[in-house]
Tab-separated table of C-alpha atoms in Angstrom:
chain	number	residue	atom	x	y	z
A	8	MET	CA	128.335	80.813	73.001
A	9	PRO	CA	131.304	78.462	72.727
A	10	ARG	CA	130.847	75.106	71.097
A	11	PHE	CA	132.050	71.659	72.049
A	12	ARG	CA	135.213	70.871	70.122
A	13	ALA	CA	134.942	69.546	66.586
A	14	THR	CA	137.827	67.162	66.055
A	15	ALA	CA	138.864	65.138	63.042
A	16	VAL	CA	137.717	61.541	63.285
A	17	VAL	CA	139.189	58.534	61.558
A	18	ALA	CA	136.384	56.354	60.245
A	19	ALA	CA	136.241	52.785	61.443
A	20	ALA	CA	132.963	51.923	59.797
A	21	ALA	CA	134.566	48.982	58.006
A	22	LEU	CA	134.315	47.255	61.371
A	23	LEU	CA	130.532	47.380	61.007
A	24	MET	CA	130.647	45.780	57.592
A	25	ALA	CA	131.728	42.361	58.847
A	26	GLY	CA	129.525	39.768	57.223
A	27	CYS	CA	128.344	42.054	54.407
A	28	SER	CA	129.394	40.628	51.086
A	29	THR	CA	127.737	43.031	48.673
A	30	GLY	CA	127.835	46.725	47.959
A	31	PRO	CA	130.640	49.228	48.402
A	32	GLY	CA	132.738	49.021	51.532
A	33	LEU	CA	133.675	51.820	53.893
A	34	ALA	CA	137.283	52.932	53.915
A	35	LYS	CA	138.881	55.165	56.524
A	36	THR	CA	139.212	58.916	56.128
A	37	ASN	CA	139.194	62.160	58.133
A	38	SER	CA	136.247	64.487	58.547
A	39	PRO	CA	135.270	67.107	61.126
A	40	ARG	CA	132.437	66.264	63.481
A	41	ARG	CA	129.416	68.511	63.677
A	42	THR	CA	128.652	69.604	67.227
A	43	VAL	CA	125.830	71.339	69.009
A	44	GLN	CA	125.687	74.683	70.738
A	45	ALA	CA	126.793	74.656	74.355
A	46	GLY	CA	125.263	76.700	77.120
A	47	ALA	CA	121.865	77.155	75.508
A	48	ASP	CA	119.023	78.154	77.794
A	49	ALA	CA	116.714	75.298	78.692
A	50	SER	CA	113.604	77.236	77.719
A	51	SER	CA	114.740	78.081	74.192
A	52	THR	CA	113.333	76.279	71.153
A	53	ASP	CA	115.070	74.777	68.179
A	54	PRO	CA	114.261	76.910	65.106
A	55	SER	CA	114.703	73.913	62.806
A	56	VAL	CA	111.729	72.140	64.396
A	57	LYS	CA	108.333	72.471	62.726
A	58	PRO	CA	105.989	72.557	65.768
A	59	SER	CA	102.915	71.457	63.777
A	60	ALA	CA	104.572	68.195	62.720
A	61	GLN	CA	104.246	65.121	64.922
A	62	PRO	CA	107.508	64.647	66.873
A	63	ASN	CA	109.903	62.024	65.514
A	64	LYS	CA	107.505	60.992	62.757
A	65	PRO	CA	109.216	60.707	59.349
A	66	VAL	CA	107.371	61.679	56.176
A	67	ASP	CA	107.665	58.012	55.123
A	68	PRO	CA	108.356	54.948	57.337
A	69	ALA	CA	111.402	54.240	55.161
A	70	PHE	CA	113.067	57.278	56.720
A	71	ALA	CA	112.497	56.330	60.369
A	72	SER	CA	115.572	57.008	62.484
A	73	GLU	CA	115.693	53.463	63.859
A	74	ARG	CA	115.917	52.193	60.274
A	75	LEU	CA	118.422	54.768	59.069
A	76	ARG	CA	120.891	54.000	61.863
A	77	LEU	CA	121.664	50.612	60.337
A	78	ILE	CA	121.831	51.620	56.670
A	79	ASN	CA	125.202	51.802	54.969
A	80	PRO	CA	125.219	55.214	53.208
A	81	CYS	CA	127.757	54.020	50.635
A	82	ALA	CA	125.198	51.502	49.383
A	83	LEU	CA	122.848	54.387	48.535
A	84	ILE	CA	125.331	55.858	46.045
A	85	GLU	CA	126.397	52.602	44.468
A	86	LYS	CA	128.635	52.468	41.431
A	87	GLU	CA	125.795	52.130	38.913
A	88	LEU	CA	124.224	55.377	40.140
A	89	LEU	CA	127.483	57.342	40.157
A	90	GLN	CA	128.258	56.157	36.641
A	91	THR	CA	125.282	58.209	35.416
A	92	VAL	CA	127.238	61.383	36.268
A	93	GLY	CA	130.848	60.309	35.743
A	94	THR	CA	133.507	57.762	36.680
A	95	PRO	CA	133.382	56.682	40.346
A	96	SER	CA	136.466	55.852	42.385
A	97	LYS	CA	136.935	54.457	45.892
A	98	TYR	CA	134.357	55.005	48.611
A	99	SER	CA	135.321	56.529	51.940
A	100	SER	CA	133.378	57.236	55.101
A	101	SER	CA	134.023	59.355	58.173
A	102	SER	CA	130.980	58.351	60.235
A	103	TYR	CA	128.099	55.908	60.468
A	104	THR	CA	125.940	58.109	58.238
A	105	ARG	CA	128.320	59.685	55.702
A	106	CYS	CA	129.889	58.361	52.512
A	107	SER	CA	132.023	60.101	49.869
A	108	ASN	CA	133.355	59.261	46.440
A	109	TYR	CA	136.197	61.289	44.952
A	110	MET	CA	135.474	60.677	41.285
A	111	LYS	CA	135.598	62.288	37.836
A	112	ASP	CA	132.711	63.842	35.930
A	113	LYS	CA	131.920	62.902	32.332
A	114	ALA	CA	134.438	65.475	31.100
A	115	GLY	CA	137.190	63.953	33.245
A	116	LYS	CA	137.197	66.780	35.782
A	117	THR	CA	137.258	66.319	39.555
A	118	LEU	CA	133.872	65.599	41.104
A	119	THR	CA	133.451	64.850	44.814
A	120	ILE	CA	130.115	63.532	46.010
A	121	THR	CA	129.291	63.200	49.710
A	122	LEU	CA	126.031	61.778	51.036
A	123	ASP	CA	124.675	62.170	54.578
A	124	ILE	CA	121.604	60.438	55.973
A	125	GLY	CA	119.773	61.552	59.118
A	126	TYR	CA	121.271	65.013	58.557
A	127	THR	CA	120.017	67.649	61.036
A	128	LEU	CA	118.723	70.695	59.188
A	129	SER	CA	119.344	74.245	60.376
A	130	SER	CA	116.492	76.758	60.420
A	131	SER	CA	117.794	78.380	57.230
A	132	GLU	CA	117.961	75.001	55.469
A	133	VAL	CA	114.364	74.280	56.495
A	134	LYS	CA	113.257	77.652	55.157
A	135	ASN	CA	115.128	76.997	51.918
A	136	ALA	CA	113.359	73.679	51.260
A	137	THR	CA	110.893	75.086	48.709
A	138	LYS	CA	111.553	72.670	45.826
A	139	GLN	CA	110.550	69.042	45.253
A	140	LEU	CA	112.874	66.087	44.659
A	141	ALA	CA	111.916	62.404	44.643
A	142	GLY	CA	108.567	63.333	46.194
A	143	LEU	CA	110.188	65.174	49.114
A	144	LYS	CA	110.602	68.824	50.013
A	145	SER	CA	114.031	69.875	48.815
A	146	GLY	CA	116.413	72.798	49.164
A	147	GLU	CA	119.526	73.832	47.251
A	148	GLN	CA	122.456	76.061	48.045
A	149	LYS	CA	124.870	76.688	45.213
A	150	LEU	CA	128.306	78.181	45.720
A	151	SER	CA	130.929	78.873	43.040
A	152	SER	CA	132.026	75.263	42.529
A	153	SER	CA	129.865	73.314	44.949
A	154	CYS	CA	126.222	72.542	45.618
A	155	PHE	CA	124.378	71.368	48.730
A	156	ILE	CA	121.015	69.683	48.208
A	157	THR	CA	118.684	68.358	50.891
A	158	ALA	CA	115.606	66.146	50.713
A	159	VAL	CA	113.529	66.488	53.895
A	160	THR	CA	112.724	63.138	55.490
A	161	GLN	CA	111.351	64.382	58.841
A	162	GLU	CA	110.042	67.742	60.001
A	163	ASN	CA	110.144	67.568	63.811
A	164	PRO	CA	113.057	67.578	64.455
A	165	ALA	CA	114.004	68.457	60.906
A	166	GLN	CA	116.142	65.811	59.187
A	167	ALA	CA	117.157	65.156	55.606
A	168	VAL	CA	119.134	63.101	53.187
A	169	ARG	CA	121.797	65.570	52.056
A	170	ILE	CA	124.256	65.573	49.209
A	171	GLN	CA	127.269	67.807	48.733
A	172	VAL	CA	128.851	68.055	45.310
A	173	SER	CA	132.206	69.748	44.763
A	174	ALA	CA	133.312	70.213	41.162
A	175	GLY	CA	136.698	70.993	39.668
A	176	GLU	CA	137.572	74.309	38.076
A	177	GLY	CA	135.726	74.862	34.814
A	178	ALA	CA	133.233	72.070	35.508
A	179	ALA	CA	129.542	72.312	34.716
A	180	ASP	CA	126.792	73.156	37.212
A	181	PRO	CA	127.514	70.961	40.297
A	182	CYS	CA	123.823	70.954	41.255
A	183	GLU	CA	122.816	68.961	38.173
A	184	PRO	CA	124.691	65.736	39.073
A	185	GLY	CA	123.771	66.323	42.703
A	186	ARG	CA	120.044	66.209	41.957
A	187	LYS	CA	120.423	63.025	39.921
A	188	VAL	CA	122.468	61.239	42.567
A	189	LEU	CA	120.272	62.377	45.459
A	190	GLU	CA	117.127	61.266	43.664
A	191	GLY	CA	118.681	57.853	43.085
A	192	ALA	CA	119.819	57.629	46.718
A	193	VAL	CA	116.325	58.419	48.014
A	194	ARG	CA	114.855	55.813	45.687
A	195	LYS	CA	117.368	53.264	46.972
A	196	LEU	CA	116.613	54.259	50.567
A	197	ARG	CA	112.933	53.510	50.025
A	198	GLY	CA	113.844	50.009	48.878
A	199	ASN	CA	116.014	47.442	50.625
A	200	PRO	CA	119.526	48.947	50.831
A	201	GLN	CA	122.504	47.181	52.340
A	202	LYS	CA	122.681	47.378	56.122
A	203	TYR	CA	125.526	47.209	58.600
A	204	SER	CA	126.247	43.965	60.438
A	205	PRO	CA	127.454	45.516	63.712
A	206	PRO	CA	129.803	43.590	65.996
A	207	LYS	CA	128.802	42.624	69.515
A	208	GLY	CA	128.719	45.692	71.756
A	209	SER	CA	128.168	48.186	68.932
A	210	PRO	CA	126.036	51.203	69.918
A	211	VAL	CA	125.112	52.012	66.297
A	212	GLU	CA	121.418	51.138	66.766
A	213	VAL	CA	121.004	53.064	70.043
A	214	ASP	CA	119.077	56.349	70.144
A	215	PRO	CA	121.223	58.548	72.436
A	216	CYS	CA	118.274	60.826	73.242
A	217	THR	CA	116.059	58.087	74.664
A	218	ILE	CA	118.629	56.027	76.551
A	219	VAL	CA	119.296	58.793	79.102
A	220	ASP	CA	116.650	59.455	81.769
A	221	LYS	CA	115.892	62.741	83.514
A	222	ALA	CA	117.195	61.479	86.863
A	223	THR	CA	120.658	61.195	85.308
A	224	LEU	CA	120.521	64.742	83.960
A	225	ALA	CA	118.830	66.527	86.865
A	226	PRO	CA	121.839	66.928	89.234
A	227	VAL	CA	123.661	68.981	86.599
A	228	LEU	CA	120.898	70.492	84.460
A	229	GLY	CA	117.888	70.765	86.739
A	230	ALA	CA	114.452	69.163	86.467
A	231	SER	CA	113.543	70.265	82.914
A	232	PRO	CA	116.532	70.089	80.560
A	233	ARG	CA	116.009	70.701	76.838
A	234	SER	CA	116.882	67.753	74.620
A	235	THR	CA	118.458	68.420	71.222
A	236	PRO	CA	119.146	65.531	68.834
A	237	PHE	CA	121.895	65.995	66.284
A	238	GLY	CA	122.024	63.526	63.468
A	239	LEU	CA	121.235	59.930	64.413
A	240	HIS	CA	123.964	59.253	66.976
A	241	GLN	CA	124.349	62.413	69.073
A	242	CYS	CA	122.150	64.130	71.631
A	243	SER	CA	122.662	67.058	73.992
A	244	TRP	CA	120.706	68.360	76.966
A	245	SER	CA	120.839	71.967	78.169
A	246	GLY	CA	119.793	73.762	81.326
A	247	GLN	CA	120.987	75.969	84.181
A	248	SER	CA	124.162	77.252	82.463
A	249	ALA	CA	125.326	73.731	81.687
A	250	GLN	CA	125.157	71.086	78.994
A	251	MET	CA	125.542	67.313	78.788
A	252	GLN	CA	126.108	65.403	75.573
A	253	LEU	CA	126.250	61.770	74.458
A	254	GLU	CA	127.639	60.691	71.110
A	255	PHE	CA	128.329	57.316	69.525
A	256	ARG	CA	130.867	57.329	66.708
A	257	THR	CA	133.486	55.381	64.804
A	258	THR	CA	137.152	56.176	65.289
A	259	ARG	CA	140.672	54.781	65.415
A	260	ILE	CA	141.317	53.448	68.925
A	261	PRO	CA	144.759	54.626	70.151
A	262	LYS	CA	146.799	51.863	71.749
A	263	ASP	CA	147.605	54.019	74.773
A	264	GLY	CA	144.036	55.253	75.269
A	265	LYS	CA	145.111	58.838	74.604
A	266	PHE	CA	142.128	60.074	72.634
A	267	ASP	CA	143.337	63.510	73.645
A	268	SER	CA	146.758	64.738	74.750
A	269	LYS	CA	145.218	65.449	78.162
A	270	SER	CA	143.499	62.060	78.510
A	271	VAL	CA	143.754	60.211	81.812
A	272	GLU	CA	142.420	56.717	82.490
A	273	VAL	CA	139.549	56.352	84.989
A	274	ASP	CA	137.716	53.337	86.415
A	275	LEU	CA	133.974	53.298	85.726
A	276	GLY	CA	133.205	50.238	87.808
A	277	GLY	CA	135.201	47.669	85.911
A	278	VAL	CA	135.059	49.569	82.623
A	279	LYS	CA	137.906	51.817	81.502
A	280	GLY	CA	137.203	55.399	80.519
A	281	TYR	CA	139.537	58.093	79.208
A	282	GLN	CA	138.726	61.621	80.301
A	283	ALA	CA	140.141	65.011	79.353
A	284	PHE	CA	139.328	68.320	81.038
A	285	LYS	CA	139.380	71.508	78.947
A	286	ASP	CA	139.592	74.681	81.023
A	287	ASN	CA	138.355	77.144	78.423
A	288	SER	CA	135.627	79.805	78.349
A	289	PHE	CA	133.037	77.048	78.910
A	290	PRO	CA	134.986	74.458	80.957
A	291	THR	CA	134.343	70.961	79.632
A	292	CYS	CA	135.122	67.367	80.522
A	293	GLU	CA	135.036	64.724	77.785
A	294	LEU	CA	134.942	61.050	78.756
A	295	VAL	CA	135.457	58.329	76.123
A	296	VAL	CA	134.511	54.684	76.583
A	297	VAL	CA	135.526	52.132	73.932
A	298	ARG	CA	132.640	49.872	72.871
A	299	THR	CA	134.182	47.851	70.023
A	300	LYS	CA	137.651	47.389	68.531
A	301	ASP	CA	139.028	45.090	65.847
A	302	SER	CA	142.531	43.784	65.190
A	303	SER	CA	143.466	46.901	63.213
A	304	ASP	CA	142.355	49.212	66.069
A	305	ALA	CA	139.265	50.397	64.199
A	306	GLY	CA	136.399	50.766	66.632
A	307	GLU	CA	133.405	52.537	68.087
A	308	ILE	CA	133.162	54.709	71.159
A	309	ALA	CA	130.637	56.363	73.428
A	310	GLU	CA	131.648	59.897	74.375
A	311	PHE	CA	130.106	61.561	77.428
A	312	THR	CA	130.549	65.322	77.747
A	313	VAL	CA	129.714	67.700	80.603
A	314	ALA	CA	130.245	71.441	80.246
A	315	ALA	CA	129.199	74.466	82.273
A	316	SER	CA	129.849	78.165	82.598
A	317	LYS	CA	132.850	79.201	84.674
A	318	GLU	CA	130.527	80.563	87.346
A	319	LYS	CA	128.825	77.210	87.937
A	320	GLU	CA	130.321	75.185	90.801
A	321	LEU	CA	130.581	71.726	89.333
A	322	ASP	CA	133.152	68.950	89.154
A	323	ARG	CA	132.640	68.362	85.455
A	324	CYS	CA	134.731	65.191	85.219
A	325	GLN	CA	133.056	63.644	88.251
A	326	ALA	CA	129.701	64.481	86.661
A	327	ALA	CA	130.833	62.914	83.371
A	328	GLN	CA	131.796	59.717	85.208
A	329	THR	CA	128.418	59.580	86.953
A	330	PHE	CA	126.754	60.182	83.575
A	331	ALA	CA	128.671	57.307	81.972
A	332	LYS	CA	128.047	54.889	84.861
A	333	ALA	CA	124.304	55.532	84.578
A	334	VAL	CA	124.169	54.932	80.800
A	335	LEU	CA	126.689	52.130	80.206
A	336	PRO	CA	124.521	49.312	81.657
A	337	SER	CA	121.850	50.145	79.068
A	338	LEU	CA	124.198	49.829	76.074
A	339	PRO	CA	124.616	46.563	74.148
A	340	ALA	CA	126.981	44.221	75.980
A	341	ALA	CA	130.443	43.857	74.470
């Protein structure tokens, strides 16, 4: 099945750091967004979910989603921790929950460390979590010069703290520094790490899966849509050859509102939205609403997406507007 587009996003998480005087800041960088499968059948089940585990219950209260949404991931891989594996450089972030440091290892070779919190595990990653790290189930995947390590923080739906280590040519085992940094990050996460100080109107603390009611989804998806969370700030609902999706994210706010070359401005009852219709194999309408913006045009958005098979008679952009109008009153006031 086709997927919703995965575009490069320019991080604006520095906007959230207003009022925070300690810990590493969040610079702006580019990174592809992860997206969920479109057109899934409403009766299917997510293979990454462990049915026996209590839904939305973390293995430790420190890893609760409502807590993780406000934690600055860069503060979990602070300079003192990175110095145990090399020489850290500047921090950069491409989303609320991701932080990278493009540093050098102890031999002076390139070492890139990227940390994700609230990371949604695939079924294969869940199956691979047969080790232990910092008291959590852990999985590793080693490639030629990189290593991916997860520490499971919730089993239903499956989430983790995840680290990706990319080493330069001729460098030592990339998994070794990855384990050390991830263990330190988990330890920090269990303590009192630095949190964001979000500006007025920020949606960073909102759970996208719980803010949308069934009555909003039913006209497009039917009475029993399947909800699929993805990370901490994205949720999709599937049913009847269609899908709806809500995502909150940081980005650079274009001065002309053209988030896409096809963007057109629409009125959502006194609130501006910018929609773009994509007539592809799974026709899709994406509607962006700006929630916060600072003087440098760094900001946060809510993106409402409606997609359906070509055979389904549906005005996707009209449905996206109705979707947005139903949700916007429940978001923090700007």
